[in-house]
Short mmCIF file of C-alpha atoms in Angstrom, two decimals:
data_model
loop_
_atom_site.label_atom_id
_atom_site.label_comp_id
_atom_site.label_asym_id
_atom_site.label_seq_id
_atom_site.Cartn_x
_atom_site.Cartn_y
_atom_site.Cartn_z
CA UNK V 1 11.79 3.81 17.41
CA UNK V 2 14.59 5.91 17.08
CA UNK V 3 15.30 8.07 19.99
CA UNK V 4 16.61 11.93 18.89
CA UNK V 5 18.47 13.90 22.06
CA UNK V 6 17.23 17.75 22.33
CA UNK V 7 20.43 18.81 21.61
CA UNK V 8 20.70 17.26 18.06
CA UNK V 9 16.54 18.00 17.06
CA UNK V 10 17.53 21.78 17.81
CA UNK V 11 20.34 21.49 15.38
CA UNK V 12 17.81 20.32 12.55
CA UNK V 13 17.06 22.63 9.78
CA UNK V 14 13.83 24.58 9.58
CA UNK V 15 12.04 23.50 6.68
CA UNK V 16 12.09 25.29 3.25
CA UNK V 17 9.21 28.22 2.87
CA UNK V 18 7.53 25.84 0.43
CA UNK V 19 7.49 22.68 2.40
CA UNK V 20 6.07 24.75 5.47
CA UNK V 21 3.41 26.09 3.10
CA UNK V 22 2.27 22.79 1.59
CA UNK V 23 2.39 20.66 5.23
CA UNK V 24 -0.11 24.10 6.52
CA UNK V 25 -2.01 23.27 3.28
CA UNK V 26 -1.98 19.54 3.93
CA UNK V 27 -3.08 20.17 7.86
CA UNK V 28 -5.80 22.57 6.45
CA UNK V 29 -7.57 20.46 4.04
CA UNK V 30 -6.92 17.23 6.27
CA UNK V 31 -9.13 19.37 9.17
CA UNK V 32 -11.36 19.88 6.72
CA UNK V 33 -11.79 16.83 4.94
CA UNK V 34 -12.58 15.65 8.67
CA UNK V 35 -14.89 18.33 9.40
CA UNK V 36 -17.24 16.77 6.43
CA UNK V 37 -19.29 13.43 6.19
CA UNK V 38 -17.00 11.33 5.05
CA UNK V 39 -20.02 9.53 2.78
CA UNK V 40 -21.42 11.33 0.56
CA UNK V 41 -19.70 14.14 0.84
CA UNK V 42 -16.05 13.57 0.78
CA UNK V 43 -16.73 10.78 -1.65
CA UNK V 44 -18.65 13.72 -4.22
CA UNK V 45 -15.71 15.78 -3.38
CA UNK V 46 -13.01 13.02 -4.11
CA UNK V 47 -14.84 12.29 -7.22
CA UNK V 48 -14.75 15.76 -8.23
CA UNK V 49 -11.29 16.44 -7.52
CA UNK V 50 -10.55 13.10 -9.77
CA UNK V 51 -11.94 14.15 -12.51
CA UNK V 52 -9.53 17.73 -12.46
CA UNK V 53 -7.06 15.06 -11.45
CA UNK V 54 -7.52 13.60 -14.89
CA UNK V 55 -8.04 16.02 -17.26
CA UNK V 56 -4.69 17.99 -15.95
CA UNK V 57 -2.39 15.14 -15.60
CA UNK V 58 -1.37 13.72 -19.33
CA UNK V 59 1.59 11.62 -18.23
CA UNK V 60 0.07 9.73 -15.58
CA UNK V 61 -3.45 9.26 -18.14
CA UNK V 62 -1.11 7.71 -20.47
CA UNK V 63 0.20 5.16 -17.64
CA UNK V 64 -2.89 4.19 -16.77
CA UNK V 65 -4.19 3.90 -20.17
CA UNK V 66 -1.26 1.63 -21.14
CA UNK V 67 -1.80 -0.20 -17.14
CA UNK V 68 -5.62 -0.86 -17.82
CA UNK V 69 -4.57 -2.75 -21.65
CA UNK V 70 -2.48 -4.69 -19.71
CA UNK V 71 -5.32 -5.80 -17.56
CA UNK V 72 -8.32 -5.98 -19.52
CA UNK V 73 -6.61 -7.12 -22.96
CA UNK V 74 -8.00 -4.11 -24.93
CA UNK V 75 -7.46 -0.19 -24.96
CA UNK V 76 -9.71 0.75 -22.06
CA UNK V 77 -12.23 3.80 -22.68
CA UNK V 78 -12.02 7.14 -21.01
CA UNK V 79 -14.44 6.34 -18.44
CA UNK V 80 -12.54 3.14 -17.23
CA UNK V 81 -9.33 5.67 -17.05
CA UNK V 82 -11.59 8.07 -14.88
CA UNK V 83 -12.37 5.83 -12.50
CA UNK V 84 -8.92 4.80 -11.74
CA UNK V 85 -8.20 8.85 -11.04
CA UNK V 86 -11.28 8.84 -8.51
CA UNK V 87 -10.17 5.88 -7.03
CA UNK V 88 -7.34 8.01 -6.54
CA UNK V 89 -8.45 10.98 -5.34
CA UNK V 90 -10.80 8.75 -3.17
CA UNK V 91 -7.26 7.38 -1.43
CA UNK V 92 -5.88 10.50 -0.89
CA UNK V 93 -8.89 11.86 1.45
CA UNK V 94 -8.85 8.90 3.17
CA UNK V 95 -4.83 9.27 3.96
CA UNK V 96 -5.98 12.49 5.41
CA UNK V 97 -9.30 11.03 7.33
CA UNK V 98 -8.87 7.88 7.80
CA UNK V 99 -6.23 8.46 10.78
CA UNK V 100 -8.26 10.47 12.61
CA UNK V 101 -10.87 7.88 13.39
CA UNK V 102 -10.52 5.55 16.14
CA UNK V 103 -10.61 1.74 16.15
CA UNK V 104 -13.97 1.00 16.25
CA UNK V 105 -14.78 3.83 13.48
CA UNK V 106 -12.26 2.19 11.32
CA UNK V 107 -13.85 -1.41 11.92
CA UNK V 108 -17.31 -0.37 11.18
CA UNK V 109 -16.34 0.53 7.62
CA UNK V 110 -15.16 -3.03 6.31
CA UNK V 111 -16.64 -6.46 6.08
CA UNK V 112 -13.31 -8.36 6.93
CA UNK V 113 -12.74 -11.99 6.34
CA UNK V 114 -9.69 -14.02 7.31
CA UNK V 115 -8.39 -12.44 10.36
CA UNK V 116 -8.36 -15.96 11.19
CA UNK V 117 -5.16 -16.90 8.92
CA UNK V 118 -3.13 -13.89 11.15
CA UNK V 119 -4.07 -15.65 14.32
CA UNK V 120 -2.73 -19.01 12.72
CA UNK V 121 0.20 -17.59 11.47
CA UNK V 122 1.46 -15.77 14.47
CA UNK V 123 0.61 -19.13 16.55
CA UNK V 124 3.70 -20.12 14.84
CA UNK V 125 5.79 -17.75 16.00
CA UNK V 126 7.70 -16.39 13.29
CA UNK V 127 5.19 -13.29 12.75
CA UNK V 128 3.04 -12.83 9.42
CA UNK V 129 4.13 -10.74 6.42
CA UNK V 130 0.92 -9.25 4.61
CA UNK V 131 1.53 -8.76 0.91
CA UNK V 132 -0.94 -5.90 -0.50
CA UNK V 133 -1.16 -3.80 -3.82
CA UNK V 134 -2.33 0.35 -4.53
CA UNK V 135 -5.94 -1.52 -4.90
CA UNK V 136 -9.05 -0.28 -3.33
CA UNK V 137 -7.74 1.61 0.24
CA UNK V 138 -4.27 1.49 1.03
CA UNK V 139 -4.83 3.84 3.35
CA UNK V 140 -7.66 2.10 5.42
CA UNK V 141 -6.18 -1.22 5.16
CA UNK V 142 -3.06 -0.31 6.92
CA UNK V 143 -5.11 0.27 9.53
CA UNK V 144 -7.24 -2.46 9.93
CA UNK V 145 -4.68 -4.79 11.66
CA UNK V 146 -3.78 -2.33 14.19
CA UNK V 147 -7.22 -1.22 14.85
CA UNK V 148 -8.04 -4.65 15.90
CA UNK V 149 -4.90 -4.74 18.47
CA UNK V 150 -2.19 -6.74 16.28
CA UNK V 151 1.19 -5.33 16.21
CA UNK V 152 1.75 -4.19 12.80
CA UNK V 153 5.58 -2.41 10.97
CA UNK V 154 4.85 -1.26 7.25
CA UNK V 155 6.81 0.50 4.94
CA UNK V 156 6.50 3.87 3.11
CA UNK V 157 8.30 4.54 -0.41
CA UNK V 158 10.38 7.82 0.95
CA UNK V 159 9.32 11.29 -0.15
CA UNK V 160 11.08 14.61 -0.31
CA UNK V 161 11.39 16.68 1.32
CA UNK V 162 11.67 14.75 4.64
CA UNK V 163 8.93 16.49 6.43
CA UNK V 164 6.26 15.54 3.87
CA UNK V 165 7.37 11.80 4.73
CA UNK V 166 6.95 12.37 8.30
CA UNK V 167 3.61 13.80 7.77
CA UNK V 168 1.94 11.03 6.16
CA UNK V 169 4.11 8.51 8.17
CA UNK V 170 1.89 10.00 11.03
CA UNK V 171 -0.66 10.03 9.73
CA UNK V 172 -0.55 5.93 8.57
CA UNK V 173 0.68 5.50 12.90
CA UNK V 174 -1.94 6.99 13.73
CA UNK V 175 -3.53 3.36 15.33
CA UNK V 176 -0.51 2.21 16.49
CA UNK V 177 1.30 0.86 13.56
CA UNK V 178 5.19 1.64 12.83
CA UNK V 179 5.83 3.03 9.57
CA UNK V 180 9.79 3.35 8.39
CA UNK V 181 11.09 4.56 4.80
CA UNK V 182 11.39 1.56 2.80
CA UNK V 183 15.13 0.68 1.19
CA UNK V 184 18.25 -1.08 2.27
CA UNK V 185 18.58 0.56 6.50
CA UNK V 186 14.83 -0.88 6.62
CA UNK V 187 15.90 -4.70 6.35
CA UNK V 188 17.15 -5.24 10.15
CA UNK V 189 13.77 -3.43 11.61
CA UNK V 190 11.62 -5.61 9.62
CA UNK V 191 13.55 -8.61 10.82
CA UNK V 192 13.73 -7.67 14.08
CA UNK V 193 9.49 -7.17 13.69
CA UNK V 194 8.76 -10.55 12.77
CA UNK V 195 11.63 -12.27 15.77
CA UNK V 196 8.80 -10.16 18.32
CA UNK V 197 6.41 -11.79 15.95
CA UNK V 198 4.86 -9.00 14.79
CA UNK V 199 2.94 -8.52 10.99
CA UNK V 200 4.51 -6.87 8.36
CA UNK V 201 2.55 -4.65 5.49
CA UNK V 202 4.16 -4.38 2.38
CA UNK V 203 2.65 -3.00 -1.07
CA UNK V 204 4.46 -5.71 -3.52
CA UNK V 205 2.59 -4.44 -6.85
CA UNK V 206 5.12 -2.18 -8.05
CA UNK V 207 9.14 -2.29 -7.35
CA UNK V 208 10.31 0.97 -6.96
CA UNK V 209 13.94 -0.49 -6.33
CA UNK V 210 13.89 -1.59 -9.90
CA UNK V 211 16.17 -4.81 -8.65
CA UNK V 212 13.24 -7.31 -8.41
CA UNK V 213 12.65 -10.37 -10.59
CA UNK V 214 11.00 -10.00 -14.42
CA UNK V 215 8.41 -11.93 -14.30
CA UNK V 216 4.70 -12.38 -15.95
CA UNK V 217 1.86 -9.73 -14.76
CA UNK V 218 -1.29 -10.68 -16.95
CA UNK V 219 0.59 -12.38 -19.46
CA UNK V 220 3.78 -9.33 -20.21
CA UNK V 221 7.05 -9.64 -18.61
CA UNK V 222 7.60 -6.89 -15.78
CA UNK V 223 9.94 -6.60 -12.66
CA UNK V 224 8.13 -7.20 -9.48
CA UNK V 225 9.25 -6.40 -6.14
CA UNK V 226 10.98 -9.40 -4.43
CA UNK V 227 11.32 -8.39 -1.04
CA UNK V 228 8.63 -10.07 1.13
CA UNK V 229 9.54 -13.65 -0.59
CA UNK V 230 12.95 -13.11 0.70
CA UNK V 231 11.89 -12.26 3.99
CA UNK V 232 9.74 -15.33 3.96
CA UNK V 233 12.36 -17.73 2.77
CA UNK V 234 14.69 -15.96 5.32
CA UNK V 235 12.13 -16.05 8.29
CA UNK V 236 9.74 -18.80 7.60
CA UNK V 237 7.23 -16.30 8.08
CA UNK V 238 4.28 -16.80 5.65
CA UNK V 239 3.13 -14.36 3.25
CA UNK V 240 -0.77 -13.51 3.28
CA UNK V 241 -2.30 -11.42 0.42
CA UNK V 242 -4.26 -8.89 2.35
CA UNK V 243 -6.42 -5.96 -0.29
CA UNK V 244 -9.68 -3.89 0.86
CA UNK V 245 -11.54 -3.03 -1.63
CA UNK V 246 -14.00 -0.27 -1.82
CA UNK V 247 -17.74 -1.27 -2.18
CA UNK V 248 -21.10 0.98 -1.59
CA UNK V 249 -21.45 4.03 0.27
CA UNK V 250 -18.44 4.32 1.21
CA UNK V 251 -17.83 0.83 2.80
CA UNK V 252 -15.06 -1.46 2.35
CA UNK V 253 -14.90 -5.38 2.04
CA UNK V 254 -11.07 -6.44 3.09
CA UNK V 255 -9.60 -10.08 2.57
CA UNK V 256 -6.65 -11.89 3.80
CA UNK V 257 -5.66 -15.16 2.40
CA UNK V 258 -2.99 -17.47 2.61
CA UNK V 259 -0.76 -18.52 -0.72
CA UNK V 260 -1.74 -21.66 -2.37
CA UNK V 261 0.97 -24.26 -0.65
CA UNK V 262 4.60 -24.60 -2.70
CA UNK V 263 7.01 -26.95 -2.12
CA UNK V 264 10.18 -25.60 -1.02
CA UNK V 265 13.17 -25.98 -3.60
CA UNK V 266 15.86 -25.85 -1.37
CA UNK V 267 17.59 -23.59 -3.42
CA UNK V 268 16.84 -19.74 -1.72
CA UNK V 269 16.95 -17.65 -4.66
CA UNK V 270 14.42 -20.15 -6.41
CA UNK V 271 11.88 -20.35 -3.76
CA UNK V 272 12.29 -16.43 -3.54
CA UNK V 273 11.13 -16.43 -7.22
CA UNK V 274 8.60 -18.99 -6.81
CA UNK V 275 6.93 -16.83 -3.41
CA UNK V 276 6.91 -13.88 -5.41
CA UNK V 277 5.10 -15.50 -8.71
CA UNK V 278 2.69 -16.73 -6.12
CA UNK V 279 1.95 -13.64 -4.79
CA UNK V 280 2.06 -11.24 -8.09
CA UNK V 281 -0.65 -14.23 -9.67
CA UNK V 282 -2.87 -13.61 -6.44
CA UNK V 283 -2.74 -10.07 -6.54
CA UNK V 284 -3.81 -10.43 -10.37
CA UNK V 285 -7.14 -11.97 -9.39
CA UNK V 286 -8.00 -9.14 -7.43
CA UNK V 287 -6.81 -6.33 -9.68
CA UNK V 288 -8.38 -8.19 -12.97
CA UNK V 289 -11.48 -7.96 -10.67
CA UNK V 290 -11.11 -4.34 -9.78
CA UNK V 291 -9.12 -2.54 -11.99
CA UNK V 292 -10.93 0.52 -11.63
CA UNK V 293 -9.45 0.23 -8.17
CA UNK V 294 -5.83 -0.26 -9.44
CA UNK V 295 -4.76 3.36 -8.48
CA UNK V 296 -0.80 3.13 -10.10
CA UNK V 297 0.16 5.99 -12.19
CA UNK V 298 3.00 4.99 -13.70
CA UNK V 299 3.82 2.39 -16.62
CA UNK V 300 3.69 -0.97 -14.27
CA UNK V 301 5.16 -2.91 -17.94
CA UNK V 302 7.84 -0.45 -19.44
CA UNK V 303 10.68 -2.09 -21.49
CA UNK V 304 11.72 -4.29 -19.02
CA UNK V 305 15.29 -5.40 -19.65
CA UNK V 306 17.21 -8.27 -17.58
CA UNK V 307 19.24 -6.62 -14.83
#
């Protein structure tokens, strides 16, 4: 954690007019959201809210139109694209709920399986390094590991203005976990988790960077993010692929699996590639399984070029 002296946190800029209006806004409807019963009636409300979500947003319809022929090998119907906007909306009232319930409130939601490969991994010493996607509840499953006492650092992409990062930063360490703006400054924290053998979350479905490998995502070439292979090959930490996905009334089933065993090359930048085809063909099980769940609004496969 980065300490901040009085001296220079008094010298900080008060936030625009607008950014203090939308973080009251933000506070307001997160109080609210927790004021309700989360099931059914945040998830009628999240539902609701999709649909508006949908029918107002023609850019990001078109993304997930193009996302969901990627997946299912045919132009999806309006109702599949929907569902992907609920899914959304769903994720956003948990990122302002979900942080306000404690430990055992969180662990009552989700049928987890394979805490067990965590334990194993951390036996080793060299920390864990959980590889997850914008599937089911990205929200809820960055909170799973802390709410069960393990020592977790994650990543968030960074948002303008700075304030609105801070406020959902808090809100994802809410249970304990550390949260830091993902980029370049990031690299010597996360090393420095996984020496005090810590686990590391990182969302590996989309590379915001644009510098990762192009590689295949159900059968088209498109650049994935590379940066939790490298910190494996670095490390020798393994990589788990860790999703929870949303099931009935509200409840959540959450898995975390090791990769199928490679065979080190010997050559870094080869094994890098290798990790991260690994993980981008396990995370394509689970989204092919769920893509209603898949909650990217952007083109995941636009003209990728070499780079």
């Amino acid at each position: 954690m980065v300490y901040v002296s009085p001296n220079v946190a008094r010298q900080r800029r008060t936030p625009p007019l607008n950014t203090r209006l939308l973080l009251l806004a933000l506070k307001a409807v997160s109080a609210a959201a927790d004021a309700l019963p989360r099931y059914p009636v945040g998830d009628r409300i999240s539902r609701a809210a999709g649909v508006a979500w949908y029918a107002s947003a023609p850019a990001a319809r078109a993304a997930v139109q193009d996302n969901l022929r990627h997946v299912l090998g045919r132009q999806p119907s309006r109702v599949e694209i929907l569902r992907v906007f609920q899914n959304g909306a769903l994720n956003y009232w948990d990122t302002l709920t979900i942080p306000n319930f404690t430990a055992a409130q969180i662990l009552d939601l989700v049928d987890l399986r394979g805490a067990e490969h965590i334990d194993r991994a951390r036996d080793a010493g060299r920390g864990a390094i959980c590889a997850t996607a914008h599937l089911g509840s990205v929200s809820l499953s960055g909170q799973i590991l802390p709410a069960l006492g393990y020592p977790m650092t994650g990543l968030l992409e960074p948002l303008e203005p700075p304030e609105l990062f801070e406020f959902f930063a808090r809100h994802r360490r809410a249970l304990g976990a550390r949260m830091l703006p993902a980029g370049t400054p990031a690299l010597r924290e996360l090393l420095l988790a996984l020496r005090r053998n810590e686990v590391l979350g990182l969302v590996t479905d989309r590379d915001v960077s644009g510098t990762g490998p192009i590689i295949p995502f159900f059968g088209a070439p498109t650049r994935f993010p590379d940066g939790a292979a490298a910190l494996s090959v670095r490390t020798g930490a393994p990589i788990l692929v860790a999703v929870a996905l949303r099931t009935a009334r509200g409840r959540f089933d959450a898995f975390i699996e090791p990769l199928p065993p490679l065979q080190g090359t010997g050559d870094a930048k080869r094994d890098v590639l290798q990790l991260t085809q690994a993980v981008a063909k396990r995370l394509e099980y689970y989204v092919g399984n769920h893509p209603e769940q898949w909650t990217v609004f952007q083109r995941r496969w636009p003209q990728a070029q070499p780079g």
